[in-house]
Amino acid sequence: MIEAKNKSKIVFKNARIIDPHSGFDDKAGLIVENKVIKDFGKHLLKNDNIDDALIIDCNNNILCPGFIDLSANIGEPGEEFKENVNTASDAALASGITSIVCMPNTNPIIDQIPIIQYIEKRAKETNGVKIYASASITKNLEGEKLTEMGLLLEAGAILFSEANQVIRNTKVMKQALTYAKNFDATIMISPQDPDLSLNGVMNGGALANKLGLPGIPKVAEILQIERDIRLLENTGGKLHFFNITTKEAIIAIENAKNKELNLTCSTAPHYFTLNETAVDEWKTFAKVFPPLRSEIDREAIYNALINNKIDIISSHHTPQDQDSKRLPFEQAEFGIIGFETLLPISLDLYFNGKMKLINLIDKLTYQPAKLLNLNSGKLKIGSPADLTLIDINTPHKLKLENMISKSKNSLFDDYNAKGKILYTIVDGRIVYSDPNMKLSVEKK
Amino acid sequence: MHALDKWIKDNSISRKILASNLNISIASLSRYLSGDRIPKQEIMEKIISYTDGKINPTNFYIVKNNKNNNFSEYRKDHLLGIEDLKESEISSLLNRADDIIRENRIQPTVNQKYRGKTLVNLFFEDSTRTKTSFELAAKRLGIDVINMQIETSSIRKGESLLDTAMTLNAMQPDILVIRHSLSGTPHLLANKVNCGVINAGDGQHEHPTQALLDALAIRRRKKRIKGLKIAICGDIAHSRVARSNIKLLITMGATVNLIAPSTLMAEGLSDYGANIFNNFKEGLNEVDIVMILRLQKERMQGSYIPSAKEYFKFYGLDREKLSFAKSDALVMHPGPINRGVEIDSELADDINRTLILEQVELGVAIRMSVIEHLINNLEHKK
């Protein structure tokens, strides 16, 4: 239905347009033509006098660049029973996400060119969300031999990561940072010391002891961050830490940034919304890696986002089917789905944390685009028309059964949310529109 | 019948002969047998050696009659842990166990009341004492027992834990006793099955029946738990027995001292109100009961402590270290014992100072009490 209405020209009028890149936040209009942004600004607020265009009256809702999700698991290849490119794409688009970076810990592992090509092919077939593959830093994620970084980049790899692992061998990590620098490639690490976190399943401390579960102490995160920062100082290059969860990590990263290292970091909504008590009595949906931390850490992450000490919010979408979660806590898989809760939960920073909306959207759009060297994530004439229209005022309840993701492992059932996606546009095509909304489309 | 009376009968002698051989009056002997008085240490030793150890101090600690004879305070369907139990609930379980011990001694007959009930022992971890203890408890109540052989069951064929539990549930047992190496497993099952679930030890989380039987042993010997000072020593970090005991003893009003090398101490236990020590001298000061925990072999090889030899020197209980405690302090151990690692071998065998075998004996009674409670509660619900 939407496809039929797609035109090469779309006009948005009566919008509140937010573009963190240029700092624009005002009532305005926007024109999309031939897949790109043709023009936007105040002068287009009421403009609907354009021939042969689809005109969308935004009713003062927020029009901004589509979100770019820096870390997500999409089930392919290898775990199609948990998620596949189609379901991931549908879930992402319904969440205002127009680009995602998928993690390399698939089966087979993304460490060679054909796997990158396979993902590219599947994304093309799906014709929905833009999918960028990250490749592993080391072959087979073994932490020993570097992958063919240059060739992988040529094939389309967007960055290099070991997914939830780190590179244990300090020399190999040093080589990785040094070699990646040749290609100006980003190394992305979820920092947890592998020895201290071995067998751990939740935050180390009193609660883990009470539940009789092996813990991952917070010092595991700080140690790894400090080691890798020391290496970065030595080698130069681009390093990004994702899934930051502790207070001390933020301090260490801030200090390093002050030394003008090329270092950025990100976190995921569950780390600033939930603390370890969500584990309750062995609730496996609360088993995530890295683990949910103490209230002190949760609060520190929350404030670090408001104070701009964390650059990016990513979903770290990790679908797990029932059989992977209906197990004793220690045997259950790590992970929580994140696409459909990314915006509603992050908006808490705006409603209750007094964060400026434009700064919040920045962490979902321009900041990840900048890290990934993408041309999207901003409203610039000639940039790809990847957009989303958001109603941030109408309250609604998040419901597991309404989630589009193939797996429903979310802790946010019944969450009172705001932040409804009305439209999502990728390359100038309407790829999602809210099913409950009457398409307020005017045709000339 | 008092165990010693039975022994007299079995050995075809008389109270008179026994009294004269022990060099005590018949009146004194009668008072021991009625439970009005407990033999002094020297007389106790004589009795033990005279009966070749067939009679031990346990036999004299008979709790006469519990004023609170209804055991209705414990109303839960399951026994998953000590964590949420109230003092009154714990007392109910202990009181009934005392009654069972008394009844058993008077008339050791198989109970008819529970005929036709079924208990399933689902053990995913090796266990001799706990499994047989549950089995014996159930059989004494006239309950049918099924022991699940984990090696040959479908769990080895890839069937998931929950599927196995649901299959068992469909057979409608009344009680499911589970031991598993992963914490929280009994809770997971309790949410899915219709029968009563008893946690027989889950990972590093809890072992509630062990804590209950320890409490029973203490209460029978010391006549109370409230106000006692109890030390728990050894591998606190990995011990489910320690966790359950700490919670129970503190709930019952005891002071709990934890003694362990720092690498084997767990975080957060002071939140329960326990005092933390890393040496015996301070930790055992004025202590009434010393509980020694088992140290797993894999922890003695350098990862937590450098060697068993070093551990015994600093954290193994011997008479010298025991002298820091009260002169009448008693030693407990949940078994099985690593002799010469956590406790001196000769001390472990000293029936006057240790409750180790008594603990095993009381385990059956406490498990009978728990099984009865759960079955009654489930019946009541129907």
PDB file of N, CA and C in Angstrom, chain B residues 180-256:
ATOM      1  N   HIS B 180      20.789 -29.577  42.045  1.00  0.00           N
ATOM      2  CA  HIS B 180      21.335 -29.195  40.745  1.00  0.00           C
ATOM      3  C   HIS B 180      22.560 -28.321  40.971  1.00  0.00           C
ATOM      4  N   SER B 181      23.513 -28.413  40.040  1.00  0.00           N
ATOM      5  CA  SER B 181      24.736 -27.636  40.201  1.00  0.00           C
ATOM      6  C   SER B 181      24.533 -26.161  39.851  1.00  0.00           C
ATOM      7  N   LEU B 182      23.357 -25.810  39.311  1.00  0.00           N
ATOM      8  CA  LEU B 182      23.125 -24.418  38.926  1.00  0.00           C
ATOM      9  C   LEU B 182      22.140 -23.748  39.877  1.00  0.00           C
ATOM     10  N   SER B 183      22.514 -22.581  40.351  1.00  0.00           N
ATOM     11  CA  SER B 183      21.680 -21.843  41.292  1.00  0.00           C
ATOM     12  C   SER B 183      20.337 -21.473  40.665  1.00  0.00           C
ATOM     13  N   GLY B 184      19.287 -21.555  41.465  1.00  0.00           N
ATOM     14  CA  GLY B 184      17.964 -21.101  41.010  1.00  0.00           C
ATOM     15  C   GLY B 184      17.155 -22.170  40.304  1.00  0.00           C
ATOM     16  N   THR B 185      17.749 -23.338  40.046  1.00  0.00           N
ATOM     17  CA  THR B 185      17.017 -24.387  39.320  1.00  0.00           C
ATOM     18  C   THR B 185      15.736 -24.831  40.049  1.00  0.00           C
ATOM     19  N   PRO B 186      15.769 -25.041  41.374  1.00  0.00           N
ATOM     20  CA  PRO B 186      14.514 -25.437  42.047  1.00  0.00           C
ATOM     21  C   PRO B 186      13.401 -24.395  41.889  1.00  0.00           C
ATOM     22  N   HIS B 187      13.787 -23.129  41.872  1.00  0.00           N
ATOM     23  CA  HIS B 187      12.786 -22.058  41.700  1.00  0.00           C
ATOM     24  C   HIS B 187      12.174 -22.124  40.313  1.00  0.00           C
ATOM     25  N   LEU B 188      13.026 -22.398  39.335  1.00  0.00           N
ATOM     26  CA  LEU B 188      12.566 -22.513  37.954  1.00  0.00           C
ATOM     27  C   LEU B 188      11.537 -23.635  37.853  1.00  0.00           C
ATOM     28  N   LEU B 189      11.848 -24.780  38.482  1.00  0.00           N
ATOM     29  CA  LEU B 189      10.928 -25.917  38.420  1.00  0.00           C
ATOM     30  C   LEU B 189       9.654 -25.644  39.215  1.00  0.00           C
ATOM     31  N   ALA B 190       9.816 -25.017  40.373  1.00  0.00           N
ATOM     32  CA  ALA B 190       8.652 -24.775  41.242  1.00  0.00           C
ATOM     33  C   ALA B 190       7.592 -23.959  40.524  1.00  0.00           C
ATOM     34  N   ASN B 191       8.044 -23.102  39.599  1.00  0.00           N
ATOM     35  CA  ASN B 191       7.080 -22.294  38.845  1.00  0.00           C
ATOM     36  C   ASN B 191       6.323 -23.107  37.806  1.00  0.00           C
ATOM     37  N   LYS B 192       6.828 -24.294  37.499  1.00  0.00           N
ATOM     38  CA  LYS B 192       6.258 -25.035  36.376  1.00  0.00           C
ATOM     39  C   LYS B 192       5.492 -26.284  36.803  1.00  0.00           C
ATOM     40  N   VAL B 193       5.750 -26.813  37.988  1.00  0.00           N
ATOM     41  CA  VAL B 193       5.124 -28.084  38.367  1.00  0.00           C
ATOM     42  C   VAL B 193       4.034 -27.864  39.421  1.00  0.00           C
ATOM     43  N   ASN B 194       3.194 -28.884  39.584  1.00  0.00           N
ATOM     44  CA  ASN B 194       2.087 -28.756  40.532  1.00  0.00           C
ATOM     45  C   ASN B 194       2.388 -29.345  41.897  1.00  0.00           C
ATOM     46  N   CYS B 195       3.533 -29.997  42.029  1.00  0.00           N
ATOM     47  CA  CYS B 195       3.824 -30.670  43.297  1.00  0.00           C
ATOM     48  C   CYS B 195       4.707 -29.781  44.173  1.00  0.00           C
ATOM     49  N   GLY B 196       4.926 -30.269  45.401  1.00  0.00           N
ATOM     50  CA  GLY B 196       5.817 -29.549  46.295  1.00  0.00           C
ATOM     51  C   GLY B 196       7.263 -29.757  45.883  1.00  0.00           C
ATOM     52  N   VAL B 197       8.042 -28.704  45.879  1.00  0.00           N
ATOM     53  CA  VAL B 197       9.448 -28.828  45.488  1.00  0.00           C
ATOM     54  C   VAL B 197      10.333 -28.573  46.705  1.00  0.00           C
ATOM     55  N   ILE B 198      11.274 -29.463  46.929  1.00  0.00           N
ATOM     56  CA  ILE B 198      12.245 -29.267  48.008  1.00  0.00           C
ATOM     57  C   ILE B 198      13.621 -29.092  47.383  1.00  0.00           C
ATOM     58  N   ASN B 199      14.263 -28.002  47.744  1.00  0.00           N
ATOM     59  CA  ASN B 199      15.612 -27.741  47.267  1.00  0.00           C
ATOM     60  C   ASN B 199      16.595 -28.557  48.098  1.00  0.00           C
ATOM     61  N   ALA B 200      17.256 -29.503  47.448  1.00  0.00           N
ATOM     62  CA  ALA B 200      18.253 -30.321  48.148  1.00  0.00           C
ATOM     63  C   ALA B 200      19.658 -29.818  47.830  1.00  0.00           C
ATOM     64  N   GLY B 201      19.766 -28.542  47.504  1.00  0.00           N
ATOM     65  CA  GLY B 201      21.060 -27.946  47.190  1.00  0.00           C
ATOM     66  C   GLY B 201      21.090 -27.470  45.759  1.00  0.00           C
ATOM     67  N   ASP B 202      21.219 -26.155  45.538  1.00  0.00           N
ATOM     68  CA  ASP B 202      21.312 -25.624  44.169  1.00  0.00           C
ATOM     69  C   ASP B 202      22.539 -24.742  44.037  1.00  0.00           C
ATOM     70  N   GLY B 203      23.470 -25.192  43.251  1.00  0.00           N
ATOM     71  CA  GLY B 203      24.675 -24.418  42.945  1.00  0.00           C
ATOM     72  C   GLY B 203      25.317 -23.876  44.209  1.00  0.00           C
ATOM     73  N   GLN B 204      25.575 -22.580  44.157  1.00  0.00           N
ATOM     74  CA  GLN B 204      26.168 -21.938  45.328  1.00  0.00           C
ATOM     75  C   GLN B 204      25.111 -21.142  46.062  1.00  0.00           C
ATOM     76  N   HIS B 205      23.855 -21.512  45.865  1.00  0.00           N
ATOM     77  CA  HIS B 205      22.788 -20.690  46.413  1.00  0.00           C
ATOM     78  C   HIS B 205      22.359 -21.128  47.806  1.00  0.00           C
ATOM     79  N   GLU B 206      21.579 -22.227  47.901  1.00  0.00           N
ATOM     80  CA  GLU B 206      21.076 -22.629  49.216  1.00  0.00           C
ATOM     81  C   GLU B 206      21.014 -24.145  49.362  1.00  0.00           C
ATOM     82  N   HIS B 207      20.955 -24.575  50.599  1.00  0.00           N
ATOM     83  CA  HIS B 207      20.750 -25.981  50.935  1.00  0.00           C
ATOM     84  C   HIS B 207      19.922 -25.969  52.221  1.00  0.00           C
ATOM     85  N   PRO B 208      18.638 -25.675  52.084  1.00  0.00           N
ATOM     86  CA  PRO B 208      17.836 -25.386  53.281  1.00  0.00           C
ATOM     87  C   PRO B 208      17.692 -26.542  54.273  1.00  0.00           C
ATOM     88  N   THR B 209      17.548 -27.794  53.793  1.00  0.00           N
ATOM     89  CA  THR B 209      17.357 -28.871  54.777  1.00  0.00           C
ATOM     90  C   THR B 209      18.622 -29.100  55.603  1.00  0.00           C
ATOM     91  N   GLN B 210      19.783 -28.828  55.012  1.00  0.00           N
ATOM     92  CA  GLN B 210      21.023 -28.953  55.780  1.00  0.00           C
ATOM     93  C   GLN B 210      21.037 -27.913  56.910  1.00  0.00           C
ATOM     94  N   ALA B 211      20.653 -26.706  56.593  1.00  0.00           N
ATOM     95  CA  ALA B 211      20.639 -25.658  57.619  1.00  0.00           C
ATOM     96  C   ALA B 211      19.628 -25.993  58.709  1.00  0.00           C
ATOM     97  N   LEU B 212      18.493 -26.549  58.306  1.00  0.00           N
ATOM     98  CA  LEU B 212      17.477 -26.909  59.300  1.00  0.00           C
ATOM     99  C   LEU B 212      17.976 -28.012  60.221  1.00  0.00           C
ATOM    100  N   LEU B 213      18.655 -28.989  59.645  1.00  0.00           N
ATOM    101  CA  LEU B 213      19.118 -30.081  60.507  1.00  0.00           C
ATOM    102  C   LEU B 213      20.256 -29.613  61.412  1.00  0.00           C
ATOM    103  N   ASP B 214      21.066 -28.698  60.906  1.00  0.00           N
ATOM    104  CA  ASP B 214      22.110 -28.129  61.752  1.00  0.00           C
ATOM    105  C   ASP B 214      21.488 -27.376  62.921  1.00  0.00           C
ATOM    106  N   ALA B 215      20.446 -26.621  62.603  1.00  0.00           N
ATOM    107  CA  ALA B 215      19.764 -25.860  63.651  1.00  0.00           C
ATOM    108  C   ALA B 215      19.141 -26.797  64.669  1.00  0.00           C
ATOM    109  N   LEU B 216      18.585 -27.898  64.181  1.00  0.00           N
ATOM    110  CA  LEU B 216      17.962 -28.867  65.079  1.00  0.00           C
ATOM    111  C   LEU B 216      19.019 -29.457  66.019  1.00  0.00           C
ATOM    112  N   ALA B 217      20.153 -29.810  65.449  1.00  0.00           N
ATOM    113  CA  ALA B 217      21.236 -30.375  66.264  1.00  0.00           C
ATOM    114  C   ALA B 217      21.683 -29.389  67.337  1.00  0.00           C
ATOM    115  N   ILE B 218      21.800 -28.135  66.936  1.00  0.00           N
ATOM    116  CA  ILE B 218      22.233 -27.116  67.900  1.00  0.00           C
ATOM    117  C   ILE B 218      21.176 -26.948  69.002  1.00  0.00           C
ATOM    118  N   ARG B 219      19.923 -26.867  68.572  1.00  0.00           N
ATOM    119  CA  ARG B 219      18.864 -26.609  69.537  1.00  0.00           C
ATOM    120  C   ARG B 219      18.723 -27.757  70.535  1.00  0.00           C
ATOM    121  N   ARG B 220      18.897 -28.980  70.043  1.00  0.00           N
ATOM    122  CA  ARG B 220      18.779 -30.120  70.942  1.00  0.00           C
ATOM    123  C   ARG B 220      19.910 -30.157  71.962  1.00  0.00           C
ATOM    124  N   ARG B 221      21.092 -29.738  71.525  1.00  0.00           N
ATOM    125  CA  ARG B 221      22.222 -29.778  72.434  1.00  0.00           C
ATOM    126  C   ARG B 221      22.263 -28.582  73.373  1.00  0.00           C
ATOM    127  N   LYS B 222      22.007 -27.421  72.807  1.00  0.00           N
ATOM    128  CA  LYS B 222      22.176 -26.195  73.594  1.00  0.00           C
ATOM    129  C   LYS B 222      20.854 -25.651  74.111  1.00  0.00           C
ATOM    130  N   LYS B 223      19.784 -26.350  73.807  1.00  0.00           N
ATOM    131  CA  LYS B 223      18.435 -25.991  74.267  1.00  0.00           C
ATOM    132  C   LYS B 223      17.885 -24.695  73.669  1.00  0.00           C
ATOM    133  N   ARG B 224      18.656 -24.054  72.857  1.00  0.00           N
ATOM    134  CA  ARG B 224      18.219 -22.796  72.260  1.00  0.00           C
ATOM    135  C   ARG B 224      19.128 -22.475  71.087  1.00  0.00           C
ATOM    136  N   ILE B 225      18.708 -21.499  70.291  1.00  0.00           N
ATOM    137  CA  ILE B 225      19.587 -20.979  69.234  1.00  0.00           C
ATOM    138  C   ILE B 225      19.820 -19.500  69.506  1.00  0.00           C
ATOM    139  N   LYS B 226      18.741 -18.861  69.958  1.00  0.00           N
ATOM    140  CA  LYS B 226      18.814 -17.436  70.244  1.00  0.00           C
ATOM    141  C   LYS B 226      19.920 -17.159  71.258  1.00  0.00           C
ATOM    142  N   GLY B 227      20.737 -16.176  70.958  1.00  0.00           N
ATOM    143  CA  GLY B 227      21.767 -15.775  71.902  1.00  0.00           C
ATOM    144  C   GLY B 227      23.062 -16.561  71.797  1.00  0.00           C
ATOM    145  N   LEU B 228      23.061 -17.638  71.017  1.00  0.00           N
ATOM    146  CA  LEU B 228      24.302 -18.394  70.865  1.00  0.00           C
ATOM    147  C   LEU B 228      25.236 -17.672  69.907  1.00  0.00           C
ATOM    148  N   LYS B 229      26.512 -17.961  70.072  1.00  0.00           N
ATOM    149  CA  LYS B 229      27.502 -17.403  69.157  1.00  0.00           C
ATOM    150  C   LYS B 229      28.025 -18.572  68.323  1.00  0.00           C
ATOM    151  N   ILE B 230      27.848 -18.478  67.020  1.00  0.00           N
ATOM    152  CA  ILE B 230      28.180 -19.602  66.148  1.00  0.00           C
ATOM    153  C   ILE B 230      29.168 -19.155  65.086  1.00  0.00           C
ATOM    154  N   ALA B 231      30.240 -19.917  64.940  1.00  0.00           N
ATOM    155  CA  ALA B 231      31.229 -19.586  63.911  1.00  0.00           C
ATOM    156  C   ALA B 231      31.072 -20.548  62.733  1.00  0.00           C
ATOM    157  N   ILE B 232      31.110 -20.010  61.532  1.00  0.00           N
ATOM    158  CA  ILE B 232      31.097 -20.843  60.327  1.00  0.00           C
ATOM    159  C   ILE B 232      32.441 -20.614  59.642  1.00  0.00           C
ATOM    160  N   CYS B 233      33.170 -21.695  59.405  1.00  0.00           N
ATOM    161  CA  CYS B 233      34.548 -21.547  58.935  1.00  0.00           C
ATOM    162  C   CYS B 233      34.802 -22.314  57.653  1.00  0.00           C
ATOM    163  N   GLY B 234      35.582 -21.726  56.785  1.00  0.00           N
ATOM    164  CA  GLY B 234      36.025 -22.447  55.597  1.00  0.00           C
ATOM    165  C   GLY B 234      35.621 -21.759  54.304  1.00  0.00           C
ATOM    166  N   ASP B 235      35.243 -22.571  53.323  1.00  0.00           N
ATOM    167  CA  ASP B 235      34.955 -22.054  51.984  1.00  0.00           C
ATOM    168  C   ASP B 235      33.570 -21.408  51.927  1.00  0.00           C
ATOM    169  N   ILE B 236      33.472 -20.240  52.528  1.00  0.00           N
ATOM    170  CA  ILE B 236      32.186 -19.531  52.585  1.00  0.00           C
ATOM    171  C   ILE B 236      31.736 -19.150  51.169  1.00  0.00           C
ATOM    172  N   ALA B 237      32.700 -18.713  50.342  1.00  0.00           N
ATOM    173  CA  ALA B 237      32.361 -18.164  49.024  1.00  0.00           C
ATOM    174  C   ALA B 237      31.578 -19.148  48.163  1.00  0.00           C
ATOM    175  N   HIS B 238      31.933 -20.422  48.224  1.00  0.00           N
ATOM    176  CA  HIS B 238      31.306 -21.381  47.317  1.00  0.00           C
ATOM    177  C   HIS B 238      30.292 -22.275  48.012  1.00  0.00           C
ATOM    178  N   SER B 239      29.969 -21.969  49.255  1.00  0.00           N
ATOM    179  CA  SER B 239      29.157 -22.900  50.026  1.00  0.00           C
ATOM    180  C   SER B 239      27.689 -22.500  50.128  1.00  0.00           C
ATOM    181  N   ARG B 240      26.833 -23.363  49.596  1.00  0.00           N
ATOM    182  CA  ARG B 240      25.392 -23.141  49.764  1.00  0.00           C
ATOM    183  C   ARG B 240      24.970 -23.445  51.195  1.00  0.00           C
ATOM    184  N   VAL B 241      25.695 -24.373  51.838  1.00  0.00           N
ATOM    185  CA  VAL B 241      25.385 -24.692  53.234  1.00  0.00           C
ATOM    186  C   VAL B 241      25.604 -23.446  54.097  1.00  0.00           C
ATOM    187  N   ALA B 242      26.708 -22.746  53.835  1.00  0.00           N
ATOM    188  CA  ALA B 242      26.998 -21.539  54.610  1.00  0.00           C
ATOM    189  C   ALA B 242      25.901 -20.505  54.418  1.00  0.00           C
ATOM    190  N   ARG B 243      25.487 -20.290  53.167  1.00  0.00           N
ATOM    191  CA  ARG B 243      24.468 -19.274  52.911  1.00  0.00           C
ATOM    192  C   ARG B 243      23.174 -19.573  53.657  1.00  0.00           C
ATOM    193  N   SER B 244      22.729 -20.829  53.576  1.00  0.00           N
ATOM    194  CA  SER B 244      21.483 -21.183  54.250  1.00  0.00           C
ATOM    195  C   SER B 244      21.640 -21.066  55.760  1.00  0.00           C
ATOM    196  N   ASN B 245      22.778 -21.509  56.273  1.00  0.00           N
ATOM    197  CA  ASN B 245      22.995 -21.452  57.718  1.00  0.00           C
ATOM    198  C   ASN B 245      23.063 -20.030  58.239  1.00  0.00           C
ATOM    199  N   ILE B 246      23.739 -19.169  57.515  1.00  0.00           N
ATOM    200  CA  ILE B 246      23.856 -17.774  57.961  1.00  0.00           C
ATOM    201  C   ILE B 246      22.462 -17.169  58.105  1.00  0.00           C
ATOM    202  N   LYS B 247      21.653 -17.354  57.066  1.00  0.00           N
ATOM    203  CA  LYS B 247      20.304 -16.780  57.083  1.00  0.00           C
ATOM    204  C   LYS B 247      19.487 -17.356  58.226  1.00  0.00           C
ATOM    205  N   LEU B 248      19.532 -18.684  58.366  1.00  0.00           N
ATOM    206  CA  LEU B 248      18.703 -19.322  59.377  1.00  0.00           C
ATOM    207  C   LEU B 248      19.132 -18.911  60.788  1.00  0.00           C
ATOM    208  N   LEU B 249      20.413 -18.997  61.060  1.00  0.00           N
ATOM    209  CA  LEU B 249      20.881 -18.745  62.428  1.00  0.00           C
ATOM    210  C   LEU B 249      20.637 -17.300  62.839  1.00  0.00           C
ATOM    211  N   ILE B 250      20.815 -16.389  61.887  1.00  0.00           N
ATOM    212  CA  ILE B 250      20.580 -14.985  62.222  1.00  0.00           C
ATOM    213  C   ILE B 250      19.079 -14.735  62.429  1.00  0.00           C
ATOM    214  N   THR B 251      18.262 -15.355  61.578  1.00  0.00           N
ATOM    215  CA  THR B 251      16.808 -15.226  61.761  1.00  0.00           C
ATOM    216  C   THR B 251      16.395 -15.743  63.146  1.00  0.00           C
ATOM    217  N   MET B 252      17.057 -16.809  63.596  1.00  0.00           N
ATOM    218  CA  MET B 252      16.692 -17.396  64.885  1.00  0.00           C
ATOM    219  C   MET B 252      17.351 -16.672  66.067  1.00  0.00           C
ATOM    220  N   GLY B 253      18.095 -15.638  65.786  1.00  0.00           N
ATOM    221  CA  GLY B 253      18.611 -14.812  66.876  1.00  0.00           C
ATOM    222  C   GLY B 253      20.009 -15.144  67.351  1.00  0.00           C
ATOM    223  N   ALA B 254      20.766 -15.937  66.570  1.00  0.00           N
ATOM    224  CA  ALA B 254      22.147 -16.229  66.961  1.00  0.00           C
ATOM    225  C   ALA B 254      23.080 -15.159  66.402  1.00  0.00           C
ATOM    226  N   THR B 255      24.271 -15.083  66.993  1.00  0.00           N
ATOM    227  CA  THR B 255      25.324 -14.242  66.429  1.00  0.00           C
ATOM    228  C   THR B 255      26.184 -15.139  65.543  1.00  0.00           C
ATOM    229  N   VAL B 256      26.450 -14.702  64.327  1.00  0.00           N
ATOM    230  CA  VAL B 256      27.211 -15.550  63.408  1.00  0.00           C
ATOM    231  C   VAL B 256      28.539 -14.898  63.042  1.00  0.00           C
TER     232      VAL B 256
END
